[in-house]
Amino acid sequence: MSTTGFIPRFLESLASLTRTGYWAILVITTASLSLILVGLTVASDAATAVGTDSGRMALSFAVFLVLIAVLLGVPTVFITVRETLGRLGFLHTFLLSIVVGGSFLVAAAPAVVWAILSTGVTPDVWLPTLSTVELQVAVVAALVALAHWAIANDSTAATTAFGLVAGITLGPLLVVGVASFAPPVEQTTKTYFIQWKEDVPVDPETGYPINPICETSPSISTAFLTDYSNLWASVTINPVALVSASITPAIGDWQDPGYQGDEWESTPIGIPPVSLPLDLFSSVDLNVRGMQLPIRTAIVVDECANIAEFGTPYPTLDGDRAPRDIIEQSASGYTFGVLGQAVFVVAAAAILVPIRRRGRRA
C-alpha cells in the first residue's frame, strides 16, 4: 500500500478507535490517578520529613502508574481495535499501539510536571526514567502488533498479545520463583548482645550505655536463603525493574521524630537516622542489585562495636548489607534489561512470523 493510501486509513482507524470510548476511559483514569498520587505524596508530612524526597517519590508513583497502564491498557484496547477494525497490517497495528501507549504518558504529563517542578527533580532523574518508559511503549507495541498481525483468530490474537506482555513482565519473576526451589545456602548469624545492667551508665541523649559491655558468648541463628547471583540479570527484563535501573538508586538518611510528652518533636532524640531509598525506583533497583551479591554464609553482629562505629547497635537492623554498601558492591542491570527485551521481541517474531506465513498459504 502506498504512503498516500496508508495515512488516511491510519487516521480513519485512529478516529474510529477514539469513538469507542473505552480508550478514553483508560486515559482519563490514568490522568486522574496520577494527579491524586502526586498530590497526596507532595503534600504528605512523611514525604517532606528530613531524609526524604517527595518529588522523586511522587515522580516514581506517576511513572509506575503509566507503566502499568501501558502494560495492561495497550493489549486491552486492542481487543476493541480488532472488533472494530478487523485484522490490520503490522505497521498499522504497531503505530496504533504506539499512539495508545503514548497517550497514557501524555495523560500523566500534568502530574509528572507537577512532581518535577514543585520539588526540583533534576533532569538526570526524570529524563532517563521517562525515556525508558517510552522504550517500554515501543516494546509493548511491537509485541501486540506481532500477535494481531500474525494470528487470524480474534480471541487467539488477543490472548497471545496478553501472553507476550505477561512473558516480559511475569516471566522474569517466574524464573526467580523457580530458582527459590534450588538447594538453599545456609547463613549463620552470631550476635553479641549488649549486657543491660542497672549500674551501667547510660547516655541520656541516645539511651545506650556509655561504655557498653557485650556478652562473650554470641547468640546464634541460622537461615536458609536462595542465592540469585547467577540469574539476577533475568529480572532486569521486567519493565518495572528496567525503568528503575535507568538511574542510580538514591538513599536518604531518614530520622523518625522523637516522642516527648504529647507531641512529636522534629528533632529526634536517641533515634539514629535510618538509610532508606528515596523513591520506588531506588527500592526496586536495590532489591535487584542485592540479588547480584552472593549470600554471606557467616555474619557477625557486635552491638558494642556498632555503637562505637555507628552510634547505634542496629545500623541495618538485620545485620545484613546497608543500602549504600549494596550500591557500591553492585552494578546497574540496565544494559542487561535492554538486551534481554530485544532478545524477547526477536524470539516472539521468530515464532509468530512463520505462523503468519502458514496462515497466508492456507
Short mmCIF file of C-alpha atoms in Angstrom, two decimals:
data_model
loop_
_atom_site.label_atom_id
_atom_site.label_comp_id
_atom_site.label_asym_id
_atom_site.label_seq_id
_atom_site.Cartn_x
_atom_site.Cartn_y
_atom_site.Cartn_z
CA MET A 1 0.00 0.00 0.00
CA SER A 2 1.31 3.46 -0.87
CA THR A 3 2.09 6.08 1.74
CA THR A 4 -0.70 8.31 0.46
CA GLY A 5 -3.18 5.49 0.99
CA PHE A 6 -1.81 4.35 4.32
CA ILE A 7 -2.00 7.71 6.11
CA PRO A 8 -5.74 8.32 5.50
CA ARG A 9 -6.53 4.74 6.54
CA PHE A 10 -4.44 5.08 9.68
CA LEU A 11 -6.13 8.37 10.63
CA GLU A 12 -9.52 6.82 9.94
CA SER A 13 -8.76 3.85 12.19
CA LEU A 14 -7.49 6.19 14.90
CA ALA A 15 -10.71 8.22 14.75
CA SER A 16 -12.76 5.04 14.86
CA LEU A 17 -10.86 3.89 17.92
CA THR A 18 -11.47 7.12 19.80
CA ARG A 19 -15.20 6.85 19.19
CA THR A 20 -15.41 3.58 21.13
CA GLY A 21 -14.92 5.47 24.41
CA TYR A 22 -13.07 2.60 26.09
CA TRP A 23 -9.66 4.07 25.35
CA ALA A 24 -10.80 7.48 26.61
CA ILE A 25 -11.90 5.96 29.93
CA LEU A 26 -8.45 4.44 30.48
CA VAL A 27 -6.73 7.72 29.60
CA ILE A 28 -8.94 9.74 31.95
CA THR A 29 -8.40 7.18 34.72
CA THR A 30 -4.62 7.39 34.28
CA ALA A 31 -4.69 11.18 34.34
CA SER A 32 -6.87 11.32 37.45
CA LEU A 33 -5.00 8.69 39.46
CA SER A 34 -1.60 10.19 38.62
CA LEU A 35 -2.71 13.62 39.86
CA ILE A 36 -4.13 12.11 43.04
CA LEU A 37 -0.95 10.13 43.74
CA VAL A 38 1.35 13.09 43.14
CA GLY A 39 -0.86 15.44 45.15
CA LEU A 40 -1.03 13.13 48.15
CA THR A 41 2.71 12.46 48.04
CA VAL A 42 3.86 16.05 47.64
CA ALA A 43 1.53 17.23 50.41
CA SER A 44 2.34 14.35 52.76
CA ASP A 45 4.12 15.20 56.01
CA ALA A 46 6.02 11.91 55.86
CA ALA A 47 7.29 12.68 52.34
CA THR A 48 8.63 16.07 53.43
CA ALA A 49 10.44 14.81 56.52
CA VAL A 50 14.20 15.04 56.85
CA GLY A 51 15.94 12.41 54.71
CA THR A 52 13.11 12.05 52.20
CA ASP A 53 12.46 13.45 48.72
CA SER A 54 8.78 13.99 47.97
CA GLY A 55 9.46 14.95 44.34
CA ARG A 56 11.32 11.77 43.48
CA MET A 57 8.75 9.66 45.31
CA ALA A 58 5.84 11.39 43.57
CA LEU A 59 7.53 11.03 40.18
CA SER A 60 8.11 7.32 40.76
CA PHE A 61 4.43 6.82 41.66
CA ALA A 62 3.31 8.58 38.46
CA VAL A 63 5.81 6.77 36.22
CA PHE A 64 4.93 3.34 37.60
CA LEU A 65 1.24 4.10 37.13
CA VAL A 66 1.89 4.96 33.48
CA LEU A 67 3.91 1.79 33.06
CA ILE A 68 1.08 -0.34 34.44
CA ALA A 69 -1.38 1.46 32.17
CA VAL A 70 0.81 0.71 29.15
CA LEU A 71 1.32 -2.96 30.02
CA LEU A 72 -2.36 -3.63 30.68
CA GLY A 73 -4.05 -0.94 28.62
CA VAL A 74 -2.48 -1.45 25.18
CA PRO A 75 -3.42 -5.15 24.76
CA THR A 76 -6.82 -4.46 26.33
CA VAL A 77 -7.64 -1.58 23.96
CA PHE A 78 -6.64 -3.74 21.00
CA ILE A 79 -9.43 -6.16 21.76
CA THR A 80 -11.72 -3.30 20.78
CA VAL A 81 -9.49 -2.42 17.82
CA ARG A 82 -9.79 -5.93 16.44
CA GLU A 83 -13.55 -6.00 16.91
CA THR A 84 -13.99 -2.57 15.32
CA LEU A 85 -11.39 -2.51 12.54
CA GLY A 86 -10.64 -6.15 11.92
CA ARG A 87 -7.19 -7.57 11.22
CA LEU A 88 -4.65 -4.88 10.30
CA GLY A 89 -1.12 -4.94 8.92
CA PHE A 90 1.90 -4.98 11.22
CA LEU A 91 2.94 -1.35 10.69
CA HIS A 92 -0.65 -0.18 11.09
CA THR A 93 -1.07 -2.12 14.34
CA PHE A 94 2.35 -1.09 15.65
CA LEU A 95 1.71 2.63 15.11
CA LEU A 96 -1.75 2.40 16.67
CA SER A 97 -0.19 0.68 19.67
CA ILE A 98 2.43 3.42 19.93
CA VAL A 99 -0.31 6.06 19.95
CA VAL A 100 -2.36 4.21 22.56
CA GLY A 101 0.64 3.58 24.81
CA GLY A 102 1.96 7.11 24.38
CA SER A 103 -1.43 8.55 25.28
CA PHE A 104 -1.10 7.19 28.83
CA LEU A 105 2.19 9.05 29.22
CA VAL A 106 0.59 12.22 27.86
CA ALA A 107 -2.34 11.77 30.24
CA ALA A 108 0.03 11.64 33.21
CA ALA A 109 2.10 14.59 31.95
CA PRO A 110 0.43 17.19 34.23
CA ALA A 111 1.14 15.04 37.28
CA VAL A 112 4.70 14.36 36.15
CA VAL A 113 5.36 18.07 35.54
CA TRP A 114 3.84 18.86 38.94
CA ALA A 115 6.18 16.41 40.66
CA ILE A 116 9.21 17.74 38.78
CA LEU A 117 8.63 21.49 39.05
CA SER A 118 7.20 21.67 42.56
CA THR A 119 10.13 19.88 44.15
CA GLY A 120 13.02 20.46 41.76
CA VAL A 121 13.58 16.92 40.46
CA THR A 122 16.66 17.15 38.23
CA PRO A 123 16.87 16.06 34.56
CA ASP A 124 19.26 13.23 35.42
CA VAL A 125 16.31 11.59 37.19
CA TRP A 126 13.22 12.31 35.09
CA LEU A 127 14.84 12.19 31.64
CA PRO A 128 16.20 8.59 31.82
CA THR A 129 13.07 7.24 33.50
CA LEU A 130 10.64 8.84 31.05
CA SER A 131 12.82 7.80 28.11
CA THR A 132 12.79 4.22 29.34
CA VAL A 133 9.01 4.32 29.70
CA GLU A 134 8.84 5.42 26.05
CA LEU A 135 11.06 2.45 25.20
CA GLN A 136 8.61 0.18 27.01
CA VAL A 137 5.77 1.64 24.95
CA ALA A 138 7.66 0.63 21.80
CA VAL A 139 8.38 -2.87 23.13
CA VAL A 140 4.76 -3.50 24.14
CA ALA A 141 3.59 -2.07 20.81
CA ALA A 142 5.87 -4.46 18.93
CA LEU A 143 4.59 -7.48 20.89
CA VAL A 144 0.93 -6.55 20.48
CA ALA A 145 1.43 -5.81 16.78
CA LEU A 146 3.15 -9.15 16.21
CA ALA A 147 0.31 -11.05 17.87
CA HIS A 148 -2.51 -9.30 15.99
CA TRP A 149 -0.65 -9.33 12.67
CA ALA A 150 0.32 -13.00 12.77
CA ILE A 151 -2.85 -14.63 14.14
CA ALA A 152 -6.14 -14.60 12.24
CA ASN A 153 -8.50 -15.60 15.05
CA ASP A 154 -9.54 -12.58 17.13
CA SER A 155 -9.63 -14.21 20.55
CA THR A 156 -6.40 -16.13 19.97
CA ALA A 157 -4.65 -12.95 18.83
CA ALA A 158 -5.80 -11.09 21.95
CA THR A 159 -4.75 -13.96 24.22
CA THR A 160 -1.36 -14.15 22.53
CA ALA A 161 -0.85 -10.40 22.95
CA PHE A 162 -1.59 -10.64 26.67
CA GLY A 163 0.65 -13.72 26.90
CA LEU A 164 3.59 -11.92 25.33
CA VAL A 165 3.21 -8.92 27.64
CA ALA A 166 2.90 -11.29 30.59
CA GLY A 167 6.01 -13.11 29.41
CA ILE A 168 8.14 -10.00 29.56
CA THR A 169 6.69 -8.86 32.90
CA LEU A 170 5.95 -12.03 34.85
CA GLY A 171 8.45 -14.31 33.09
CA PRO A 172 11.50 -12.93 34.97
CA LEU A 173 9.63 -13.26 38.26
CA LEU A 174 8.77 -16.84 37.39
CA VAL A 175 12.48 -17.55 36.91
CA VAL A 176 13.14 -16.22 40.40
CA GLY A 177 10.28 -18.31 41.77
CA VAL A 178 11.64 -21.50 40.21
CA ALA A 179 15.14 -20.69 41.48
CA SER A 180 13.79 -20.49 45.02
CA PHE A 181 13.33 -24.28 44.92
CA ALA A 182 17.08 -24.80 44.40
CA PRO A 183 19.14 -26.04 47.36
CA PRO A 184 19.45 -23.06 49.73
CA VAL A 185 22.60 -21.59 51.20
CA GLU A 186 22.94 -21.84 54.96
CA GLN A 187 23.62 -18.49 56.63
CA THR A 188 24.71 -18.34 60.26
CA THR A 189 24.45 -15.12 62.26
CA LYS A 190 26.33 -14.67 65.52
CA THR A 191 25.09 -11.75 67.60
CA TYR A 192 26.95 -10.34 70.58
CA PHE A 193 24.26 -8.52 72.55
CA ILE A 194 24.85 -5.68 74.98
CA GLN A 195 24.64 -6.66 78.64
CA TRP A 196 22.00 -4.33 80.02
CA LYS A 197 22.67 -3.82 83.74
CA GLU A 198 21.21 -1.33 86.17
CA ASP A 199 24.58 0.03 87.28
CA VAL A 200 25.86 0.72 83.73
CA PRO A 201 25.92 4.49 82.93
CA VAL A 202 23.58 5.41 80.05
CA ASP A 203 23.98 8.26 77.60
CA PRO A 204 20.89 10.48 78.16
CA GLU A 205 20.86 11.56 74.52
CA THR A 206 20.86 8.11 72.95
CA GLY A 207 19.64 5.81 75.69
CA TYR A 208 22.56 3.43 75.06
CA PRO A 209 25.31 2.51 77.55
CA ILE A 210 28.29 4.92 77.54
CA ASN A 211 30.81 2.09 77.84
CA PRO A 212 28.82 -0.94 76.71
CA ILE A 213 29.87 -4.46 77.56
CA CYS A 214 28.75 -7.27 75.31
CA GLU A 215 28.18 -10.91 76.06
CA THR A 216 31.20 -13.14 75.49
CA SER A 217 29.10 -15.96 74.08
CA PRO A 218 27.09 -14.98 71.00
CA SER A 219 23.51 -15.92 70.22
CA ILE A 220 23.49 -17.99 67.05
CA SER A 221 20.71 -18.09 64.49
CA THR A 222 20.56 -19.94 61.18
CA ALA A 223 18.70 -19.11 57.98
CA PHE A 224 18.45 -20.90 54.66
CA LEU A 225 18.47 -18.47 51.72
CA THR A 226 18.41 -18.75 47.94
CA ASP A 227 21.41 -17.44 46.04
CA TYR A 228 20.23 -15.47 42.99
CA SER A 229 23.64 -14.14 41.98
CA ASN A 230 23.77 -16.30 38.83
CA LEU A 231 20.38 -15.28 37.43
CA TRP A 232 19.77 -11.74 38.67
CA ALA A 233 20.18 -10.34 35.14
CA SER A 234 16.96 -12.06 34.04
CA VAL A 235 14.97 -9.92 36.46
CA THR A 236 16.08 -6.72 34.69
CA ILE A 237 13.99 -7.71 31.65
CA ASN A 238 10.90 -6.86 33.69
CA PRO A 239 9.76 -3.35 32.63
CA VAL A 240 9.44 -2.12 36.23
CA ALA A 241 12.97 -3.30 37.02
CA LEU A 242 14.32 -1.82 33.78
CA VAL A 243 12.82 1.63 34.39
CA SER A 244 14.16 1.53 37.95
CA ALA A 245 17.64 0.62 36.69
CA SER A 246 17.74 3.64 34.35
CA ILE A 247 19.02 5.83 37.21
CA THR A 248 21.33 5.25 40.16
CA PRO A 249 19.46 4.47 43.40
CA ALA A 250 19.23 7.38 45.81
CA ILE A 251 19.47 6.84 49.56
CA GLY A 252 18.42 9.25 52.27
CA ASP A 253 19.04 9.29 56.00
CA TRP A 254 15.56 9.42 57.44
CA GLN A 255 15.04 10.32 61.08
CA ASP A 256 11.93 9.32 62.93
CA PRO A 257 10.78 12.23 65.13
CA GLY A 258 11.28 11.59 68.84
CA TYR A 259 8.27 11.45 71.13
CA GLN A 260 8.17 13.86 74.05
CA GLY A 261 5.07 14.27 76.12
CA ASP A 262 2.04 14.72 73.95
CA GLU A 263 3.85 15.86 70.80
CA TRP A 264 6.24 14.50 68.20
CA GLU A 265 9.34 16.67 68.03
CA SER A 266 11.06 17.49 64.74
CA THR A 267 14.46 16.74 66.27
CA PRO A 268 14.81 13.07 67.14
CA ILE A 269 16.27 12.13 70.49
CA GLY A 270 18.04 8.85 70.91
CA ILE A 271 16.92 7.64 67.47
CA PRO A 272 19.73 7.41 64.88
CA PRO A 273 18.93 8.02 61.20
CA VAL A 274 17.95 5.03 59.08
CA SER A 275 19.21 4.72 55.50
CA LEU A 276 16.24 4.28 53.16
CA PRO A 277 15.65 4.55 49.39
CA LEU A 278 14.16 7.88 48.36
CA ASP A 279 11.70 6.58 45.77
CA LEU A 280 10.17 3.46 44.24
CA PHE A 281 12.86 3.39 41.54
CA SER A 282 15.53 3.03 44.20
CA SER A 283 13.53 0.49 46.22
CA VAL A 284 13.12 -1.82 43.22
CA ASP A 285 16.67 -1.40 41.95
CA LEU A 286 18.19 -2.02 45.39
CA ASN A 287 16.40 -5.36 45.55
CA VAL A 288 17.64 -6.32 42.08
CA ARG A 289 21.17 -5.18 42.87
CA GLY A 290 21.07 -7.11 46.13
CA MET A 291 20.45 -10.27 44.12
CA GLN A 292 23.86 -9.80 42.48
CA LEU A 293 25.66 -10.32 45.78
CA PRO A 294 26.37 -13.89 46.88
CA ILE A 295 24.80 -14.96 50.16
CA ARG A 296 27.11 -14.41 53.09
CA THR A 297 27.39 -17.69 54.93
CA ALA A 298 28.63 -16.13 58.20
CA ILE A 299 27.50 -12.82 59.70
CA VAL A 300 28.78 -11.38 62.97
CA VAL A 301 26.81 -8.64 64.71
CA ASP A 302 28.66 -6.98 67.59
CA GLU A 303 26.37 -4.43 69.21
CA CYS A 304 29.20 -2.83 71.19
CA ALA A 305 31.32 -2.37 68.08
CA ASN A 306 28.30 -0.98 66.24
CA ILE A 307 27.70 1.65 68.92
CA ALA A 308 31.33 2.75 68.66
CA GLU A 309 31.20 2.98 64.87
CA PHE A 310 27.61 3.99 64.08
CA GLY A 311 26.21 5.36 67.33
CA THR A 312 23.60 2.60 67.39
CA PRO A 313 23.74 -1.17 67.89
CA TYR A 314 21.35 -1.65 64.94
CA PRO A 315 22.79 0.16 61.88
CA THR A 316 20.94 -2.11 59.41
CA LEU A 317 18.52 -3.80 61.82
CA ASP A 318 19.09 -7.27 60.37
CA GLY A 319 22.88 -7.23 60.32
CA ASP A 320 22.94 -7.52 56.54
CA ARG A 321 24.37 -5.10 53.99
CA ALA A 322 23.39 -1.43 54.23
CA PRO A 323 21.76 0.17 51.15
CA ARG A 324 24.83 2.22 50.26
CA ASP A 325 27.02 -0.87 50.55
CA ILE A 326 24.75 -2.68 48.09
CA ILE A 327 25.11 0.16 45.59
CA GLU A 328 28.89 0.22 45.91
CA GLN A 329 29.24 -3.54 45.53
CA SER A 330 26.85 -3.98 42.59
CA ALA A 331 26.29 -2.69 39.06
CA SER A 332 23.31 -1.39 37.12
CA GLY A 333 21.38 -4.03 35.20
CA TYR A 334 20.05 -1.56 32.61
CA THR A 335 22.11 -2.89 29.70
CA PHE A 336 21.14 -6.48 30.52
CA GLY A 337 17.49 -5.46 30.62
CA VAL A 338 17.51 -3.71 27.25
CA LEU A 339 19.34 -6.59 25.59
CA GLY A 340 17.04 -9.12 27.24
CA GLN A 341 13.93 -7.34 25.99
CA ALA A 342 15.40 -7.16 22.48
CA VAL A 343 16.03 -10.91 22.55
CA PHE A 344 12.46 -11.49 23.79
CA VAL A 345 10.97 -9.47 20.92
CA VAL A 346 13.17 -11.27 18.37
CA ALA A 347 12.16 -14.64 19.82
CA ALA A 348 8.47 -13.68 19.62
CA ALA A 349 8.93 -12.64 15.99
CA ALA A 350 10.75 -15.90 15.22
CA ILE A 351 7.70 -17.81 16.47
CA LEU A 352 4.92 -15.64 15.04
CA VAL A 353 6.28 -14.82 11.57
CA PRO A 354 6.13 -18.48 10.45
CA ILE A 355 2.58 -18.68 11.84
CA ARG A 356 1.65 -15.70 9.70
CA ARG A 357 3.20 -17.29 6.62
CA ARG A 358 1.42 -20.60 7.16
CA GLY A 359 -1.85 -18.73 7.60
CA ARG A 360 -1.39 -16.91 4.30
CA ARG A 361 -0.64 -20.15 2.44
CA ALA A 362 -3.74 -21.74 3.94
#
